[in-house]
Coordinates of C-alpha atoms and ligand atoms in Angstrom, one line a residue:
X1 CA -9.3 16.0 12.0
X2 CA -6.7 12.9 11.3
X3 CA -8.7 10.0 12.7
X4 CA -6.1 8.9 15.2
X5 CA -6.5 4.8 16.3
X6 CA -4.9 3.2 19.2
X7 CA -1.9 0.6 18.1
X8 CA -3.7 -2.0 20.2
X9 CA -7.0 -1.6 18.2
X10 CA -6.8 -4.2 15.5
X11 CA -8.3 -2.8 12.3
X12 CA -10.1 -5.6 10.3
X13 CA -12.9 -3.8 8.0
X14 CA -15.9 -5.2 9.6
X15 CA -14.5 -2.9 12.7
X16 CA -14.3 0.3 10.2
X17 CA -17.4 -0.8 8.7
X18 CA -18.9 -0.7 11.9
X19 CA -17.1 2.7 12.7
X20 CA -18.1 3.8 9.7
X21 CA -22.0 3.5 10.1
X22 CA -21.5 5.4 13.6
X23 CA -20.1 8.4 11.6
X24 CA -22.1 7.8 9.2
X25 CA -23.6 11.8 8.6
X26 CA -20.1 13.1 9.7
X27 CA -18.1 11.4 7.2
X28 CA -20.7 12.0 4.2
X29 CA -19.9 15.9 4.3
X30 CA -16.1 15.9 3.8
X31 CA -16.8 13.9 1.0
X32 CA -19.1 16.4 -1.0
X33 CA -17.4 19.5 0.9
X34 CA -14.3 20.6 -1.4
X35 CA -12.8 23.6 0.0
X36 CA -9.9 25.4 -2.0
X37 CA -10.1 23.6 -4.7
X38 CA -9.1 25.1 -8.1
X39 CA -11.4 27.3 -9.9
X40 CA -11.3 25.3 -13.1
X41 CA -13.4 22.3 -11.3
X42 CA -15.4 23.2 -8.9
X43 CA -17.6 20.3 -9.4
X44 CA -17.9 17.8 -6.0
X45 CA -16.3 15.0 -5.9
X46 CA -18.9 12.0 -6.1
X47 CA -19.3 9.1 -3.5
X48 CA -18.6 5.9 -4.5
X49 CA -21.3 3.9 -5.3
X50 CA -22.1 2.2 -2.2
X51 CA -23.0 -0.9 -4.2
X52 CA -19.1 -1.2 -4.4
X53 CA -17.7 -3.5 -1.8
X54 CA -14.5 -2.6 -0.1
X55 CA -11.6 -4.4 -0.7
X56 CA -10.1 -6.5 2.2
X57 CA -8.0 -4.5 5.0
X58 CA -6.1 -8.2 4.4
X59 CA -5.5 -7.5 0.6
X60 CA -4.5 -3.9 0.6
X61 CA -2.3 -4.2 2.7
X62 CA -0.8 -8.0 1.6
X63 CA -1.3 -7.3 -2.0
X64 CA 1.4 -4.6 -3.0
X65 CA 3.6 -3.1 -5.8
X66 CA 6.0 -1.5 -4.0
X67 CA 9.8 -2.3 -5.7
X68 CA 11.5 -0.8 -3.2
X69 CA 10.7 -3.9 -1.0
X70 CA 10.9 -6.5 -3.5
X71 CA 8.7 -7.4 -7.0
X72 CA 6.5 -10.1 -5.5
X73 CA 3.2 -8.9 -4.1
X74 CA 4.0 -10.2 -0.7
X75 CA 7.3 -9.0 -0.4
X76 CA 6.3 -5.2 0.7
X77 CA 4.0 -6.8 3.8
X78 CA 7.3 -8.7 4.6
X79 CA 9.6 -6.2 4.4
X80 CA 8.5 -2.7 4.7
X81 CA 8.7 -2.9 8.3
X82 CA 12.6 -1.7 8.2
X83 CA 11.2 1.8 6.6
X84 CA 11.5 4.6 9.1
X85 CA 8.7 7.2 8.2
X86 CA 9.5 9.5 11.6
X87 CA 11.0 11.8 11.6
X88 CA 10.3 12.3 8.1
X89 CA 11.4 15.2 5.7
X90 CA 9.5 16.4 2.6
X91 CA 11.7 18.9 0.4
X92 CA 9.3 21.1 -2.1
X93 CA 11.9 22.6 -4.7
X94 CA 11.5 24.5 -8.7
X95 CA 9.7 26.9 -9.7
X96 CA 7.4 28.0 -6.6
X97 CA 8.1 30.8 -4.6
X98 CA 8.5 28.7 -1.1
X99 CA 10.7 26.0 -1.6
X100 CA 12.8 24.0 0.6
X101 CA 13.2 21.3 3.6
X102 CA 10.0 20.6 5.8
X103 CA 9.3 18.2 8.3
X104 CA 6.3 15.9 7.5
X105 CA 4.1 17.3 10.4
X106 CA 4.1 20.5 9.5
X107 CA 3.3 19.5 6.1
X108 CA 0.8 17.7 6.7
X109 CA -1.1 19.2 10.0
X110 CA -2.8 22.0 8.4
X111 CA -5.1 19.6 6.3
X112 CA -7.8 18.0 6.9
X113 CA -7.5 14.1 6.1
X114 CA -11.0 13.5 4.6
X115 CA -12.1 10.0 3.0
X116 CA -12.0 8.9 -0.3
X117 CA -13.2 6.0 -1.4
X118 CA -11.3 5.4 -4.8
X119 CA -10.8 2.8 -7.6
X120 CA -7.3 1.6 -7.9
X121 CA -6.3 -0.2 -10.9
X122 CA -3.1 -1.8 -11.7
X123 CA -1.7 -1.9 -15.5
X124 CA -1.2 -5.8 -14.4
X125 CA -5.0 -5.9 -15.1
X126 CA -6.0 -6.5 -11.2
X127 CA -7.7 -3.1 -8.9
X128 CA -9.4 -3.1 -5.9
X129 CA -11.8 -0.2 -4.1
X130 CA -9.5 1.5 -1.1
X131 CA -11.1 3.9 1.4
X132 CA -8.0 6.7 1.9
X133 CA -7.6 9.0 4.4
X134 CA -6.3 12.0 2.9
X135 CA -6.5 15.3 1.3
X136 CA -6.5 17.3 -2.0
X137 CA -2.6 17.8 -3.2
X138 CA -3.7 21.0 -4.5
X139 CA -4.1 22.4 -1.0
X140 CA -0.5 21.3 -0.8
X141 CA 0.9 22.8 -3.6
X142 CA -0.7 26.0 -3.2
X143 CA 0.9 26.8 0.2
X144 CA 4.4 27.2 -2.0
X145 CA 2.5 29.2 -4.6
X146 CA 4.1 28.1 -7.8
X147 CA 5.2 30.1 -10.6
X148 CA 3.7 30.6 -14.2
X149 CA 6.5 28.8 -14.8
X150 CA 5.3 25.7 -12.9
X151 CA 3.7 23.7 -15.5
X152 CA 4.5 20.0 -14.5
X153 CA 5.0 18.4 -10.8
X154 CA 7.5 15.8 -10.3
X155 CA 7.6 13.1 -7.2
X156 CA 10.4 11.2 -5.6
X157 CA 10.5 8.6 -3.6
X158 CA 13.1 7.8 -0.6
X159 CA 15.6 5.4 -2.0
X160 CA 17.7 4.3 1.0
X161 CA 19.3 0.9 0.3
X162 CA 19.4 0.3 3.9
X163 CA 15.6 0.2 4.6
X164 CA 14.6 -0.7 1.3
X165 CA 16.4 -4.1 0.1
X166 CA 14.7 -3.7 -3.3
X167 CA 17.2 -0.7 -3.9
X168 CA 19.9 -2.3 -3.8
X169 CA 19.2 -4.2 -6.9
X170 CA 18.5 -2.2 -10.4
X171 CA 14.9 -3.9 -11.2
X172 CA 14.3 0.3 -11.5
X173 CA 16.1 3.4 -11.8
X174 CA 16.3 4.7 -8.0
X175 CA 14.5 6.9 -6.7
X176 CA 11.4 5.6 -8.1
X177 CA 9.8 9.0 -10.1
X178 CA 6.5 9.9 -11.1
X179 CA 4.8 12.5 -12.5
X180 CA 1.6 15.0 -13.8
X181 CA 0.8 18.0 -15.6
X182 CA 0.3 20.9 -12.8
X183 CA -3.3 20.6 -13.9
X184 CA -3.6 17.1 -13.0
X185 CA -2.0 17.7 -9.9
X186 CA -4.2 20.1 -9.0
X187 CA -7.3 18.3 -9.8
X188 CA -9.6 17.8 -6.4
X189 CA -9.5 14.0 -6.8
X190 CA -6.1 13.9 -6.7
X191 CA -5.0 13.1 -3.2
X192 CA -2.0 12.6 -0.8
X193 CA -3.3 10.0 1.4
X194 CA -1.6 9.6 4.9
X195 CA -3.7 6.7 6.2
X196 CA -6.1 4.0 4.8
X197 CA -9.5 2.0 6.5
X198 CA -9.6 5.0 9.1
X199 CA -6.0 4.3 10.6
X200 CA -2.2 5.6 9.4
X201 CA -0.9 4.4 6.4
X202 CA 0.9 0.9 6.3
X203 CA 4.5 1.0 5.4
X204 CA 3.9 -1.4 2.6
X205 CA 0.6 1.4 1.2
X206 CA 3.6 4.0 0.8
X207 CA 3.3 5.5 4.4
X208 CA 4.2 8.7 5.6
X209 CA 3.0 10.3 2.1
X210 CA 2.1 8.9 -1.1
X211 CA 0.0 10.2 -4.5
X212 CA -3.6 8.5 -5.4
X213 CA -4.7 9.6 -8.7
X214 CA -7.6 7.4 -9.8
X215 CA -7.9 7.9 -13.1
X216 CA -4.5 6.7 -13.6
X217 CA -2.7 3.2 -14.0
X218 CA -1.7 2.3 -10.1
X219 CA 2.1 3.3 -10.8
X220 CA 1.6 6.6 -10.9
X221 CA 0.6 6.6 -7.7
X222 CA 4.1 6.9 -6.2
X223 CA 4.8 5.9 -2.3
X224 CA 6.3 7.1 0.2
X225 CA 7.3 10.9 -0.9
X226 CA 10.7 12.7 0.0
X227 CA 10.9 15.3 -2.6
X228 CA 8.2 17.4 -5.0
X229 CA 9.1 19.9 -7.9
X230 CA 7.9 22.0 -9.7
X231 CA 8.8 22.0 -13.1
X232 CA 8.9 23.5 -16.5
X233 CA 9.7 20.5 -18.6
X234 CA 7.9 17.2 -18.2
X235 CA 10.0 15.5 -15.9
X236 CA 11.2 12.0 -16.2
X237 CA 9.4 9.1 -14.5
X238 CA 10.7 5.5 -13.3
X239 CA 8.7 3.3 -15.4
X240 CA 8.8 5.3 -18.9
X241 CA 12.6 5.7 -18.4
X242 CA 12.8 1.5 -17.8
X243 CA 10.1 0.8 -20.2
X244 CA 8.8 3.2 -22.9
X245 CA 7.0 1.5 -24.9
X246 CA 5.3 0.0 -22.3
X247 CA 4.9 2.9 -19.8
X248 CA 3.8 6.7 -20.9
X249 CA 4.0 9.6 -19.2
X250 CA 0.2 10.2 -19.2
X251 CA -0.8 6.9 -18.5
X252 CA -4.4 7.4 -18.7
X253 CA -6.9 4.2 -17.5
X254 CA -7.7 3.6 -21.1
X255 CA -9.6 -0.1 -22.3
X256 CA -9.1 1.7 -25.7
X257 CA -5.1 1.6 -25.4
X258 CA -3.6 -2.2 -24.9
X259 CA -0.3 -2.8 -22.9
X260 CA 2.0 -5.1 -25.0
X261 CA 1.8 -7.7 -22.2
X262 CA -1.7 -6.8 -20.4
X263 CA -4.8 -5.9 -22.1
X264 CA -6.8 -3.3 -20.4
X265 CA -9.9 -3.7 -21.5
X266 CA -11.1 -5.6 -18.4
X267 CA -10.2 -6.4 -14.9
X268 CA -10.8 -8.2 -11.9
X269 CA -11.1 -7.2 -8.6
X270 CA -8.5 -8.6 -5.7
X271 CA -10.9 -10.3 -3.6
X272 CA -9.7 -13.0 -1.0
X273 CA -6.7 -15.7 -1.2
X274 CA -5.9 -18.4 -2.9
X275 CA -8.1 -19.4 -6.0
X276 CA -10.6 -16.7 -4.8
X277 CA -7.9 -14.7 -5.1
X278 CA -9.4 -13.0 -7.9
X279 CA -13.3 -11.7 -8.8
X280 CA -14.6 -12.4 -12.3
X281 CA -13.9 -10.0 -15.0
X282 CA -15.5 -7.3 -15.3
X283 CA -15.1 -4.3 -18.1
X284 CA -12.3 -1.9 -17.7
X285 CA -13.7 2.0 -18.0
X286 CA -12.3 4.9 -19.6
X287 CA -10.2 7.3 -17.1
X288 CA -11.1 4.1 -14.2
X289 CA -14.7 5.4 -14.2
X290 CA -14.0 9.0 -13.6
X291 CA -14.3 10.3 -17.4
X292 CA -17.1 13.0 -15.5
X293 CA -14.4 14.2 -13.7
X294 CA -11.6 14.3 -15.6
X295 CA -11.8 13.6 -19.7
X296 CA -11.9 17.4 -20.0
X297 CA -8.2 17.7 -18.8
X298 CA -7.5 16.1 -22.0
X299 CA -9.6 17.9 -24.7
X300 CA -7.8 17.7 -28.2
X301 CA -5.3 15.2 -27.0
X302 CA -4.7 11.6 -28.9
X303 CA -5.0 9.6 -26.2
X304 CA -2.9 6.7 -28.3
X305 CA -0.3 8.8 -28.8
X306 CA 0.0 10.9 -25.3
X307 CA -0.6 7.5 -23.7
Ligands
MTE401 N1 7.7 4.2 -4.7 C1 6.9 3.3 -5.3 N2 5.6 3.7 -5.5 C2 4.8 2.8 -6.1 C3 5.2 1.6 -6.6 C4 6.6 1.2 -6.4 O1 7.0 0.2 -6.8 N3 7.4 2.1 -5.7 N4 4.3 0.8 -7.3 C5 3.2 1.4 -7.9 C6 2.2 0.4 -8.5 S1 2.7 -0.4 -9.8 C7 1.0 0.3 -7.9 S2 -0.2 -0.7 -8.7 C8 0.6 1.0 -6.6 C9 0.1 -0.1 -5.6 O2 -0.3 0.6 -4.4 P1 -0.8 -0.3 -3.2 O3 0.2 -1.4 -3.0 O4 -1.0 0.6 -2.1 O5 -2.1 -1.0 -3.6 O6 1.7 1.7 -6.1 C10 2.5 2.4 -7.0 N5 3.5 3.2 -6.3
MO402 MO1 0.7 -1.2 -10.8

């Protein structure tokens, strides 16, 4: 059930924490429990080392990438309180044999959100460790059953230049698109999260609907979701189109693979403001620490090249 929080309760994370101990046993079993997952991976989804400290409620939600409000990482906490996610409309379209207009709730009230604690980390060389409320996008998907056909899934987000000032100016080519293989979609750690630290999603984390796929560089994790399709061909995405030899389509956490302006061999945790703003380095992992989970999606492939 969607952990549902007063507006008057101010969430700080020593208040989760707290709420979090007194769930304790309740919340551990959605996280091993993976029901409907695809047959290819069974395996559970591990816990988070609970050596790994959360990152601020303050920084997640202060410390953003979100264009569509503006480039600097203050600008979405300033401004995405002019987007309007209700009533909100998802359309699913390509090759799938449902497709069409759907209104958010009913999208989204057959799930269960469960918690995920994941790694985020930005190409910009920063991450921090986010506690989502969410659940598997493969549940998603399956409800339209997709066709054979079906081999990639493509994302949009809203681009409406009145709630989002960032749209009117071309830093990117609007809507802001993303994309994975169907398999990648359909991987159980691949979520669309609809809240974060136990309450709805801020406006400024992508709110009503947006993409967290761990093993991947931060952009792929597109916000605030108005349209998914299903696709034969692999579909065009925001950054490759502005930036391709910067940006693949894959985009793969990968130390082994430098950016032209960012290496990604290590990174440092958000952690706090002003000159604490950052942790120390620490080493950047293959596929952000998830290589158990997911290196076997790419068996055979060149990871410089399909990078
Ligand atoms: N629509 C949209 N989605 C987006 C972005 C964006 O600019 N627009 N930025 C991406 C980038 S670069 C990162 S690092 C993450 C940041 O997510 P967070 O602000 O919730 O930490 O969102 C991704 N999703
Ligand atoms: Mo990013």
């Amino acid at each position: 059930m969607p952990i549902r929080i007063r507006p008057s309760e101010i969430t700080s994370e020593s208040v989760y924490l707290r709420r979090r101990q007194l769930m304790g046993a309740a919340l551990a079993a959605p996280l091993l429990a993976l029901p409907g997952c695809s047959d290819a991976h069974q395996e559970a989804v591990p816990p988070t080392p609970q050596a790994e400290a959360l990152t601020s409620w303050a920084d997640v939600t202060n410390y953003n990438n979100f264009y569509e409000f503006g480039t600097a990482k203050t600008d979405p906490a300033k401004h995405a309180h002019t987007l309007v996610t209700r009533p909100w409309g998802v359309t699913i379209a390509g090759e799938a044999e449902v497709t069409g207009h759907f209104e958010l709730d009913d999208l989204i009230q057959p799930h269960q959100a469960q918690e995920r604690i994941y790694r985020l980390r930005c190409v910009e060389g920063w991450s921090m460790v986010i506690p989502w409320l969410g659940f598997p996008l493969a549940d998603l998907l399956k409800r339209f059953r997709p066709t054979s056909r079906a081999r990639f899934v493509a994302f949009e987000t809203l681009a409406d230049p009145r709630q989002m000032p960032g749209v009117r100016q071309r830093i990117l080519q609007w809507p802001y698109r993303e994309g994975l293989r169907i398999d990648e979609a359909m991987h159980p750690l691949t979520l669309l999260a609809t809240g974060l630290y136990g309450r709805e999603l801020p406006n400024q984390n992508g709110a009503p609907l947006r993409l967290v796929v761990p093993w991947k560089y931060g952009f792929k994790s597109i916000k605030s979701i108005v349209k998914i399709s299903f696709v034969e061909q692999m579909p065009p995405t925001s950054w490759n189109l502005s930036q391709p030899n910067e940006y693949g389509f894959y985009s793969n956490v990968n130390p082994a693979v430098r950016h032209p302006r960012w290496s990604q061999k290590t990174e440092r945790r958000i952690a706090g403001s002003g000159s604490k703003l950052f942790a120390e380095r620490i080493p950047t992992l293959p596929f952000n620490g998830y290589a158990d989970e997911v290196a076997s999606l790419y068996a055979g492939m060149d990871l410089r090249l399909w990078f």
